[in-house]
Amino acid sequence: MKKIDGHKLLNFASHLDDSTIEQAKDTAAMPFVHPHVALMPDAHSGKGSAVGTVIPTLDAVIPAAVGVDIGCGMIAARTVYAEADLAGRDLAALRVALEDAIPLSPGNYNDNVDRYPFTRARIALLEDLAQRNEVDLGHSTTWRRQLGSLGGGNHFIELCVDERDRVWMFLHSGSRGVGNKIAQKHIKVAQRLMEQWWWTDRLPNRDLAFLPQGTREFACYLRELAWAQRFALENRAEMMDRFRVALAEWMGVDPTTADQLEVERVNTHHNYTVKERHGGRDVWLTRKGAVDAHEGVRAVIPGSMGTRSYIVRGKGNAAGLCSAPHGAGRRFSRTEARKRFTVDDLAERMRGIEYRHGEAWIDEIPDAYKDIDQVMADAADLVEVEHVLRQILNVKGQ
C-alpha cells in the first residue's frame, strides 16, 4: 500500500498508468470524500472514475462512479463432481447447451419467461420490490425477458476445476439493459443539477456529478439503485440455476433434481453502492470494480479467460476500506488489444480450454489484462485465498 502525497488516496496496485492515477486524484479531491479513496490492485482508467476504485462519500453519491452496469458481479457454485467424473464427455456439447439456455450478447433476451420453473418467482419478487419502492421501469418494458441473460463485453460463463480437482460453475454478469437505463437516467439528473447549482465548473469532469443526500433526486436514485442491484443478483442466480440444469442433463441426471448437484454458492457484486462505516463515520461506499472484503466475507475474483480465478475471504483491512480487487483489470483497451493480437494468438492462449472461437473475442485475450497472479499478490493484505480455479470451458458474450 502506498499513500499518494497531497491527496486523500491510498494505492494497493504495483502497476498503474498515469491516466488511472489522475482519475483517482480527481475523485479523491471531491469535498465529501471521507476518509480516503482506495485504488485496488487491478485499477485501470474508466469512465468518470477509474475502475478498481473504492469511494467513501458523506451525504452524496456519484452515479457515474457506480457505473452503468449496476450490480455487476460474480457467482460461483461448487458441484458434487470431480474432474475425473467428466472424463470422456464432450465439453463442446455442454457449451452449446449453455448457449441455448442463456441468451448471450447485448440485446439478446429470452423469448419467453416460462421455460424454467424457477423464473416466475424471481420476476414476482422483482415486481413486488419495484412496486413497494416506487421504481419507474417504464424505460425498460423488456426487463422481465432480460432476466437470465448474460450480456457482452467481459461477461462470461465457465466450468472450472479447483486445486482439489472439484468442479465449479462460474459466471460474470450484471443488471443488463434495465440497469444501464437506470444508471444513464440518474447520471443525467446529477449533471443537470450541477448545472442548476453552478457546480459544473467546479467538477474535475462532468462524470463526477453527484446527488446530495436529502434531495428528492438522491432518494429516487437510491431506491432505483437498490432495485437494479437486486436485479443483478437475481440475474446471476437465474443463470446459475439454468447452468445447473444444463450440467445435469449433460451428465445424464434428471434435471428436476439438479439442485442436488450443488454444494455451495457465492454471489457477489463488484459495481455498487452501500452504506457502511469507515473512518469513524457512516458513508456511502461505492465499489467500482471492487468486492466487499470485510473480515470473513467470501468473494469471487476472476482472472481473464485462460487464466486462474479465486474464491477468497476478506481480511477486513481498514486502509483498503474493507475491499478487494474484482479481477485482473485491463492492461490494453479493446481497440489496442485488437491491434496487438490475432485470432491465432487467442487460440494459442486458450489451448486445452473449450471456448467460442472467432475474431469477436480477440479483445478478451488474457494478454489484454493484468497478470492475475500479481494482482493477487498485491491483494495479500486484503484477502486470503480459499480456492484457486482453472477453466476447462469458457462461454463469452460478444
CSV table of C-alpha atoms in Angstrom, one decimal:
chain,number,residue,atom,x,y,z
A,1,MET,CA,0.0,0.0,0.0
A,2,LYS,CA,1.2,3.5,-0.8
A,3,LYS,CA,-0.2,6.9,0.0
A,4,ILE,CA,-0.2,9.3,-2.9
A,5,ASP,CA,1.1,12.6,-1.4
A,6,GLY,CA,-1.2,15.6,-1.3
A,7,HIS,CA,-4.3,13.5,-1.9
A,8,LYS,CA,-6.8,11.5,0.1
A,9,LEU,CA,-5.7,8.5,-1.9
A,10,LEU,CA,-4.2,5.1,-1.0
A,11,ASN,CA,-2.9,2.8,-3.7
A,12,PHE,CA,-2.7,-1.0,-3.5
A,13,ALA,CA,-1.6,-1.6,-7.1
A,14,SER,CA,2.0,-2.2,-8.1
A,15,HIS,CA,1.3,-1.2,-11.7
A,16,LEU,CA,-0.7,1.9,-12.6
A,17,ASP,CA,-0.8,4.1,-15.7
A,18,ASP,CA,-0.8,7.9,-15.5
A,19,SER,CA,-4.5,8.2,-16.6
A,20,THR,CA,-5.7,5.9,-13.8
A,21,ILE,CA,-3.7,7.9,-11.2
A,22,GLU,CA,-5.1,11.2,-12.5
A,23,GLN,CA,-8.7,9.9,-12.5
A,24,ALA,CA,-8.2,8.7,-8.9
A,25,LYS,CA,-6.8,12.1,-7.8
A,26,ASP,CA,-9.8,13.8,-9.3
A,27,THR,CA,-12.2,11.6,-7.4
A,28,ALA,CA,-10.3,11.9,-4.2
A,29,ALA,CA,-10.4,15.7,-4.5
A,30,MET,CA,-14.2,15.8,-4.2
A,31,PRO,CA,-15.0,17.6,-1.0
A,32,PHE,CA,-17.3,15.0,0.5
A,33,VAL,CA,-14.8,12.1,0.3
A,34,HIS,CA,-14.1,10.5,3.7
A,35,PRO,CA,-11.6,9.2,4.9
A,36,HIS,CA,-9.9,8.5,1.5
A,37,VAL,CA,-10.2,6.8,-1.8
A,38,ALA,CA,-8.6,3.3,-2.2
A,39,LEU,CA,-7.2,2.1,-5.5
A,40,MET,CA,-7.4,-1.7,-5.8
A,41,PRO,CA,-4.6,-3.8,-7.3
A,42,ASP,CA,-6.5,-4.2,-10.6
A,43,ALA,CA,-7.2,-0.5,-11.1
A,44,HIS,CA,-7.4,0.9,-14.6
A,45,SER,CA,-8.9,4.0,-16.2
A,46,GLY,CA,-12.6,4.1,-16.8
A,47,LYS,CA,-15.5,6.5,-17.5
A,48,GLY,CA,-15.5,9.3,-14.9
A,49,SER,CA,-13.6,7.5,-12.3
A,50,ALA,CA,-11.1,4.6,-12.6
A,51,VAL,CA,-12.3,1.0,-12.5
A,52,GLY,CA,-11.0,-0.6,-9.3
A,53,THR,CA,-11.8,2.5,-7.2
A,54,VAL,CA,-13.4,2.4,-3.7
A,55,ILE,CA,-15.0,5.8,-3.0
A,56,PRO,CA,-16.5,6.6,0.5
A,57,THR,CA,-18.7,9.7,0.5
A,58,LEU,CA,-20.5,11.8,3.1
A,59,ASP,CA,-24.1,12.7,2.3
A,60,ALA,CA,-23.7,12.3,-1.5
A,61,VAL,CA,-23.4,9.6,-4.2
A,62,ILE,CA,-21.8,9.9,-7.7
A,63,PRO,CA,-23.9,7.9,-10.1
A,64,ALA,CA,-21.3,7.7,-12.9
A,65,ALA,CA,-18.8,6.3,-10.3
A,66,VAL,CA,-21.2,3.5,-9.5
A,67,GLY,CA,-21.3,2.9,-13.3
A,68,VAL,CA,-23.8,1.9,-15.9
A,69,ASP,CA,-23.7,-1.8,-15.1
A,70,ILE,CA,-25.2,-1.5,-11.7
A,71,GLY,CA,-24.6,-4.6,-9.5
A,72,CYS,CA,-22.3,-6.3,-12.0
A,73,GLY,CA,-20.5,-9.1,-10.2
A,74,MET,CA,-19.6,-12.8,-10.0
A,75,ILE,CA,-21.3,-16.0,-8.9
A,76,ALA,CA,-19.6,-19.3,-8.3
A,77,ALA,CA,-21.1,-22.7,-7.3
A,78,ARG,CA,-19.2,-25.8,-6.3
A,79,THR,CA,-20.7,-29.0,-7.6
A,80,VAL,CA,-20.6,-32.6,-6.3
A,81,TYR,CA,-18.4,-33.6,-9.3
A,82,ALA,CA,-14.7,-34.1,-9.6
A,83,GLU,CA,-12.8,-33.6,-12.8
A,84,ALA,CA,-12.5,-37.4,-13.2
A,85,ASP,CA,-16.3,-37.5,-13.4
A,86,LEU,CA,-16.1,-35.5,-16.7
A,87,ALA,CA,-13.7,-37.8,-18.4
A,88,GLY,CA,-14.7,-38.8,-21.9
A,89,ARG,CA,-17.6,-36.3,-22.0
A,90,ASP,CA,-18.0,-33.8,-24.8
A,91,LEU,CA,-17.4,-30.3,-23.4
A,92,ALA,CA,-18.4,-28.7,-26.7
A,93,ALA,CA,-21.9,-30.2,-26.2
A,94,LEU,CA,-22.1,-28.6,-22.8
A,95,ARG,CA,-21.0,-25.3,-24.3
A,96,VAL,CA,-23.8,-25.5,-26.9
A,97,ALA,CA,-26.3,-26.4,-24.2
A,98,LEU,CA,-25.3,-23.3,-22.2
A,99,GLU,CA,-25.5,-21.1,-25.2
A,100,ASP,CA,-29.1,-22.4,-25.7
A,101,ALA,CA,-30.1,-22.0,-22.1
A,102,ILE,CA,-28.7,-18.5,-21.5
A,103,PRO,CA,-29.1,-15.7,-24.1
A,104,LEU,CA,-25.7,-14.2,-25.0
A,105,SER,CA,-24.6,-10.8,-26.1
A,106,PRO,CA,-26.1,-7.3,-25.6
A,107,GLY,CA,-29.7,-7.0,-26.7
A,108,ASN,CA,-30.3,-10.8,-26.7
A,109,TYR,CA,-33.2,-11.6,-24.3
A,110,ASN,CA,-35.4,-14.7,-23.6
A,111,ASP,CA,-38.2,-15.4,-26.0
A,112,ASN,CA,-40.5,-16.0,-23.0
A,113,VAL,CA,-40.2,-16.4,-19.2
A,114,ASP,CA,-41.9,-19.8,-18.9
A,115,ARG,CA,-39.1,-22.1,-20.0
A,116,TYR,CA,-37.8,-22.8,-16.4
A,117,PRO,CA,-40.0,-23.3,-13.4
A,118,PHE,CA,-37.9,-21.0,-11.1
A,119,THR,CA,-38.0,-17.9,-13.3
A,120,ARG,CA,-41.5,-16.7,-12.4
A,121,ALA,CA,-40.8,-16.5,-8.7
A,122,ARG,CA,-37.8,-14.2,-9.3
A,123,ILE,CA,-39.9,-12.0,-11.6
A,124,ALA,CA,-42.6,-11.7,-9.0
A,125,LEU,CA,-40.0,-10.8,-6.3
A,126,LEU,CA,-38.6,-8.0,-8.5
A,127,GLU,CA,-42.1,-6.8,-9.5
A,128,ASP,CA,-43.1,-6.5,-5.8
A,129,LEU,CA,-39.8,-4.7,-5.0
A,130,ALA,CA,-40.3,-2.2,-7.8
A,131,GLN,CA,-43.9,-1.5,-6.7
A,132,ARG,CA,-43.1,-1.1,-3.0
A,133,ASN,CA,-40.1,1.2,-3.7
A,134,GLU,CA,-41.8,3.2,-6.5
A,135,VAL,CA,-39.2,2.2,-9.1
A,136,ASP,CA,-40.1,3.6,-12.5
A,137,LEU,CA,-39.3,0.9,-15.1
A,138,GLY,CA,-41.3,2.5,-17.9
A,139,HIS,CA,-38.0,2.9,-19.9
A,140,SER,CA,-37.4,-0.9,-19.9
A,141,THR,CA,-40.5,-2.8,-20.8
A,142,THR,CA,-38.5,-5.9,-21.7
A,143,TRP,CA,-36.8,-6.2,-18.3
A,144,ARG,CA,-38.5,-9.5,-17.4
A,145,ARG,CA,-37.1,-11.1,-20.6
A,146,GLN,CA,-33.7,-9.8,-19.7
A,147,LEU,CA,-33.6,-11.8,-16.5
A,148,GLY,CA,-31.3,-14.8,-17.1
A,149,SER,CA,-29.3,-13.3,-20.0
A,150,LEU,CA,-25.5,-12.8,-20.0
A,151,GLY,CA,-24.7,-9.6,-21.9
A,152,GLY,CA,-21.4,-8.8,-23.7
A,153,GLY,CA,-18.0,-7.3,-23.1
A,154,ASN,CA,-16.1,-9.3,-20.5
A,155,HIS,CA,-19.2,-11.2,-19.2
A,156,PHE,CA,-18.7,-14.9,-19.3
A,157,ILE,CA,-19.8,-18.4,-18.2
A,158,GLU,CA,-17.2,-21.0,-17.2
A,159,LEU,CA,-16.8,-24.5,-15.9
A,160,CYS,CA,-13.8,-24.7,-13.7
A,161,VAL,CA,-11.7,-27.1,-11.6
A,162,ASP,CA,-10.2,-26.1,-8.2
A,163,GLU,CA,-6.9,-27.2,-6.6
A,164,ARG,CA,-8.6,-30.3,-5.3
A,165,ASP,CA,-10.0,-31.2,-8.7
A,166,ARG,CA,-13.5,-30.3,-7.7
A,167,VAL,CA,-15.8,-28.9,-10.4
A,168,TRP,CA,-17.3,-25.4,-10.1
A,169,MET,CA,-19.8,-23.4,-12.2
A,170,PHE,CA,-18.8,-19.8,-12.6
A,171,LEU,CA,-20.2,-16.7,-14.3
A,172,HIS,CA,-19.9,-12.9,-14.5
A,173,SER,CA,-22.8,-10.6,-15.3
A,174,GLY,CA,-24.8,-7.6,-14.1
A,175,SER,CA,-28.1,-5.7,-14.4
A,176,ARG,CA,-28.3,-5.8,-18.2
A,177,GLY,CA,-30.1,-3.2,-20.2
A,178,VAL,CA,-32.5,-2.2,-17.4
A,179,GLY,CA,-29.6,-1.4,-15.1
A,180,ASN,CA,-28.0,0.6,-17.8
A,181,LYS,CA,-31.1,2.6,-18.4
A,182,ILE,CA,-31.5,3.3,-14.6
A,183,ALA,CA,-27.8,4.5,-14.5
A,184,GLN,CA,-28.0,6.7,-17.5
A,185,LYS,CA,-31.1,8.3,-16.3
A,186,HIS,CA,-29.6,9.3,-12.9
A,187,ILE,CA,-26.2,10.3,-14.4
A,188,LYS,CA,-28.1,12.9,-16.5
A,189,VAL,CA,-30.1,14.1,-13.5
A,190,ALA,CA,-26.9,14.6,-11.5
A,191,GLN,CA,-25.3,16.6,-14.4
A,192,ARG,CA,-28.4,18.7,-14.7
A,193,LEU,CA,-28.4,19.5,-11.0
A,194,MET,CA,-24.8,20.5,-11.2
A,195,GLU,CA,-25.6,23.0,-14.0
A,196,GLN,CA,-28.6,24.4,-12.0
A,197,TRP,CA,-26.4,24.9,-8.9
A,198,TRP,CA,-23.4,26.3,-10.8
A,199,TRP,CA,-21.3,23.3,-9.8
A,200,THR,CA,-20.3,22.1,-13.2
A,201,ASP,CA,-17.2,24.3,-13.4
A,202,ARG,CA,-16.0,23.1,-10.0
A,203,LEU,CA,-16.0,19.4,-11.1
A,204,PRO,CA,-12.8,17.8,-12.4
A,205,ASN,CA,-15.1,16.2,-15.1
A,206,ARG,CA,-18.8,16.0,-15.7
A,207,ASP,CA,-18.9,12.4,-14.8
A,208,LEU,CA,-18.2,13.3,-11.2
A,209,ALA,CA,-21.6,15.0,-11.0
A,210,PHE,CA,-23.2,14.0,-7.7
A,211,LEU,CA,-26.6,13.7,-5.9
A,212,PRO,CA,-26.7,15.3,-2.4
A,213,GLN,CA,-28.4,13.3,0.3
A,214,GLY,CA,-31.7,14.9,1.4
A,215,THR,CA,-32.9,15.8,-2.1
A,216,ARG,CA,-35.7,14.0,-3.9
A,217,GLU,CA,-33.3,13.1,-6.7
A,218,PHE,CA,-30.9,11.3,-4.2
A,219,ALA,CA,-33.8,9.4,-2.7
A,220,CYS,CA,-35.1,8.3,-6.1
A,221,TYR,CA,-31.6,7.2,-7.2
A,222,LEU,CA,-31.1,5.1,-4.0
A,223,ARG,CA,-34.4,3.3,-4.5
A,224,GLU,CA,-33.8,2.5,-8.1
A,225,LEU,CA,-30.1,1.7,-7.5
A,226,ALA,CA,-31.2,-0.9,-4.8
A,227,TRP,CA,-33.6,-2.4,-7.3
A,228,ALA,CA,-31.0,-2.7,-10.0
A,229,GLN,CA,-28.5,-4.3,-7.6
A,230,ARG,CA,-31.2,-6.9,-6.6
A,231,PHE,CA,-31.9,-7.5,-10.3
A,232,ALA,CA,-28.2,-8.1,-10.9
A,233,LEU,CA,-28.1,-10.6,-8.0
A,234,GLU,CA,-31.2,-12.4,-9.2
A,235,ASN,CA,-29.9,-12.4,-12.8
A,236,ARG,CA,-26.8,-14.2,-11.8
A,237,ALA,CA,-28.8,-16.7,-9.6
A,238,GLU,CA,-31.2,-17.3,-12.5
A,239,MET,CA,-28.3,-18.1,-14.9
A,240,MET,CA,-26.6,-20.3,-12.4
A,241,ASP,CA,-29.8,-22.3,-11.9
A,242,ARG,CA,-30.0,-22.7,-15.7
A,243,PHE,CA,-26.3,-23.7,-15.8
A,244,ARG,CA,-27.1,-26.3,-13.2
A,245,VAL,CA,-29.9,-27.8,-15.2
A,246,ALA,CA,-27.8,-27.9,-18.4
A,247,LEU,CA,-25.0,-29.6,-16.4
A,248,ALA,CA,-27.4,-32.2,-15.0
A,249,GLU,CA,-28.7,-33.0,-18.5
A,250,TRP,CA,-25.2,-33.3,-19.8
A,251,MET,CA,-24.2,-35.6,-17.0
A,252,GLY,CA,-27.3,-37.8,-17.6
A,253,VAL,CA,-29.0,-36.7,-14.4
A,254,ASP,CA,-32.7,-35.9,-14.0
A,255,PRO,CA,-32.8,-32.1,-14.4
A,256,THR,CA,-35.6,-31.8,-11.8
A,257,THR,CA,-33.1,-32.9,-9.2
A,258,ALA,CA,-30.4,-30.5,-10.4
A,259,ASP,CA,-30.3,-28.7,-7.1
A,260,GLN,CA,-28.7,-31.8,-5.6
A,261,LEU,CA,-25.6,-31.3,-7.8
A,262,GLU,CA,-24.7,-28.0,-6.0
A,263,VAL,CA,-22.7,-28.0,-2.7
A,264,GLU,CA,-22.1,-24.2,-2.1
A,265,ARG,CA,-22.6,-20.9,-3.8
A,266,VAL,CA,-21.0,-17.4,-3.6
A,267,ASN,CA,-22.9,-14.5,-5.3
A,268,THR,CA,-21.2,-11.0,-5.0
A,269,HIS,CA,-21.4,-7.5,-6.6
A,270,HIS,CA,-18.4,-5.5,-7.7
A,271,ASN,CA,-20.2,-2.4,-9.1
A,272,TYR,CA,-22.5,-0.9,-6.4
A,273,THR,CA,-23.1,1.5,-3.5
A,274,VAL,CA,-23.9,0.6,0.1
A,275,LYS,CA,-24.0,2.4,3.4
A,276,GLU,CA,-21.0,1.3,5.6
A,277,ARG,CA,-18.9,2.8,8.4
A,278,HIS,CA,-15.4,3.9,7.7
A,279,GLY,CA,-13.1,6.4,9.3
A,280,GLY,CA,-15.5,6.7,12.2
A,281,ARG,CA,-18.3,8.0,10.0
A,282,ASP,CA,-21.3,6.5,8.2
A,283,VAL,CA,-20.5,6.8,4.5
A,284,TRP,CA,-22.0,5.8,1.1
A,285,LEU,CA,-19.3,3.4,-0.1
A,286,THR,CA,-19.1,3.0,-3.9
A,287,ARG,CA,-17.1,-0.1,-5.0
A,288,LYS,CA,-16.5,0.5,-8.7
A,289,GLY,CA,-14.7,-2.7,-9.8
A,290,ALA,CA,-14.1,-3.9,-6.2
A,291,VAL,CA,-15.6,-6.5,-3.9
A,292,ASP,CA,-16.6,-6.5,-0.2
A,293,ALA,CA,-13.7,-7.8,1.8
A,294,HIS,CA,-14.9,-7.3,5.4
A,295,GLU,CA,-13.4,-9.9,7.7
A,296,GLY,CA,-14.7,-13.3,6.9
A,297,VAL,CA,-16.8,-12.2,3.9
A,298,ARG,CA,-16.4,-14.5,0.9
A,299,ALA,CA,-15.9,-13.1,-2.6
A,300,VAL,CA,-15.0,-14.2,-6.1
A,301,ILE,CA,-12.1,-12.7,-8.1
A,302,PRO,CA,-11.9,-13.9,-11.7
A,303,GLY,CA,-8.8,-13.8,-13.9
A,304,SER,CA,-9.1,-13.3,-17.6
A,305,MET,CA,-10.2,-16.1,-19.9
A,306,GLY,CA,-7.5,-18.7,-19.9
A,307,THR,CA,-6.0,-17.8,-16.5
A,308,ARG,CA,-6.7,-18.6,-12.9
A,309,SER,CA,-9.6,-17.3,-10.8
A,310,TYR,CA,-10.0,-17.2,-7.0
A,311,ILE,CA,-12.5,-17.8,-4.2
A,312,VAL,CA,-11.4,-15.6,-1.4
A,313,ARG,CA,-12.2,-14.5,2.2
A,314,GLY,CA,-11.9,-10.9,3.3
A,315,LYS,CA,-9.4,-9.7,6.0
A,316,GLY,CA,-11.3,-6.5,6.9
A,317,ASN,CA,-8.4,-4.2,6.0
A,318,ALA,CA,-9.4,-0.7,7.1
A,319,ALA,CA,-6.9,1.1,4.9
A,320,GLY,CA,-8.4,-0.8,1.9
A,321,LEU,CA,-11.9,0.2,3.1
A,322,CYS,CA,-12.7,-3.5,3.6
A,323,SER,CA,-12.5,-4.0,-0.2
A,324,ALA,CA,-10.5,-6.1,-2.7
A,325,PRO,CA,-10.0,-6.3,-6.4
A,326,HIS,CA,-12.7,-7.6,-8.7
A,327,GLY,CA,-10.5,-9.3,-11.3
A,328,ALA,CA,-7.4,-8.9,-13.4
A,329,GLY,CA,-8.1,-5.4,-14.7
A,330,ARG,CA,-7.5,-4.3,-18.3
A,331,ARG,CA,-3.9,-3.6,-19.5
A,332,PHE,CA,-4.8,-2.6,-23.0
A,333,SER,CA,-8.1,-1.1,-24.3
A,334,ARG,CA,-10.2,-3.2,-26.6
A,335,THR,CA,-9.0,-1.2,-29.6
A,336,GLU,CA,-5.4,-1.6,-28.6
A,337,ALA,CA,-5.8,-5.3,-28.0
A,338,ARG,CA,-7.2,-5.8,-31.5
A,339,LYS,CA,-4.2,-4.1,-32.9
A,340,ARG,CA,-1.7,-6.2,-31.0
A,341,PHE,CA,-3.3,-9.7,-31.1
A,342,THR,CA,-4.8,-12.1,-33.6
A,343,VAL,CA,-7.3,-14.9,-33.6
A,344,ASP,CA,-4.4,-17.3,-33.7
A,345,ASP,CA,-2.9,-15.7,-30.6
A,346,LEU,CA,-6.2,-16.2,-28.8
A,347,ALA,CA,-6.4,-19.9,-29.9
A,348,GLU,CA,-2.8,-20.5,-28.6
A,349,ARG,CA,-3.6,-18.9,-25.2
A,350,MET,CA,-6.9,-20.9,-24.9
A,351,ARG,CA,-5.2,-24.3,-25.8
A,352,GLY,CA,-6.9,-27.1,-23.8
A,353,ILE,CA,-10.0,-25.0,-23.0
A,354,GLU,CA,-13.3,-25.4,-24.7
A,355,TYR,CA,-14.4,-21.9,-25.9
A,356,ARG,CA,-16.2,-19.9,-28.6
A,357,HIS,CA,-13.7,-19.4,-31.4
A,358,GLY,CA,-13.6,-16.3,-33.6
A,359,GLU,CA,-12.3,-12.8,-34.0
A,360,ALA,CA,-15.2,-11.4,-31.9
A,361,TRP,CA,-13.2,-12.3,-28.7
A,362,ILE,CA,-9.7,-11.1,-29.6
A,363,ASP,CA,-10.0,-8.1,-27.3
A,364,GLU,CA,-10.7,-10.5,-24.4
A,365,ILE,CA,-7.3,-12.4,-24.8
A,366,PRO,CA,-5.6,-12.8,-21.5
A,367,ASP,CA,-2.7,-10.7,-22.7
A,368,ALA,CA,-5.0,-7.7,-22.7
A,369,TYR,CA,-5.4,-8.0,-18.9
A,370,LYS,CA,-3.1,-7.5,-16.0
A,371,ASP,CA,-1.3,-10.6,-14.6
A,372,ILE,CA,-3.8,-12.0,-12.1
A,373,ASP,CA,-1.1,-13.5,-10.0
A,374,GLN,CA,0.5,-10.1,-9.5
A,375,VAL,CA,-3.0,-8.6,-8.7
A,376,MET,CA,-3.5,-11.3,-6.0
A,377,ALA,CA,0.0,-10.8,-4.6
A,378,ASP,CA,-0.9,-7.0,-4.3
A,379,ALA,CA,-4.1,-8.0,-2.6
A,380,ALA,CA,-2.4,-10.2,0.1
A,381,ASP,CA,-3.3,-7.7,2.8
A,382,LEU,CA,-6.9,-7.5,1.7
A,383,VAL,CA,-8.0,-11.1,1.3
A,384,GLU,CA,-6.9,-14.7,1.9
A,385,VAL,CA,-7.3,-17.3,-0.9
A,386,GLU,CA,-9.6,-20.2,-0.2
A,387,HIS,CA,-9.6,-21.8,-3.7
A,388,VAL,CA,-7.7,-21.5,-7.0
A,389,LEU,CA,-9.8,-22.3,-10.1
A,390,ARG,CA,-8.7,-23.0,-13.7
A,391,GLN,CA,-11.1,-23.0,-16.6
A,392,ILE,CA,-11.9,-26.1,-18.7
A,393,LEU,CA,-14.8,-24.4,-20.6
A,394,ASN,CA,-15.5,-20.7,-21.4
A,395,VAL,CA,-18.5,-19.0,-23.0
A,396,LYS,CA,-18.3,-15.3,-23.7
A,397,GLY,CA,-20.9,-12.8,-24.7
A,398,GLN,CA,-19.9,-10.8,-27.8
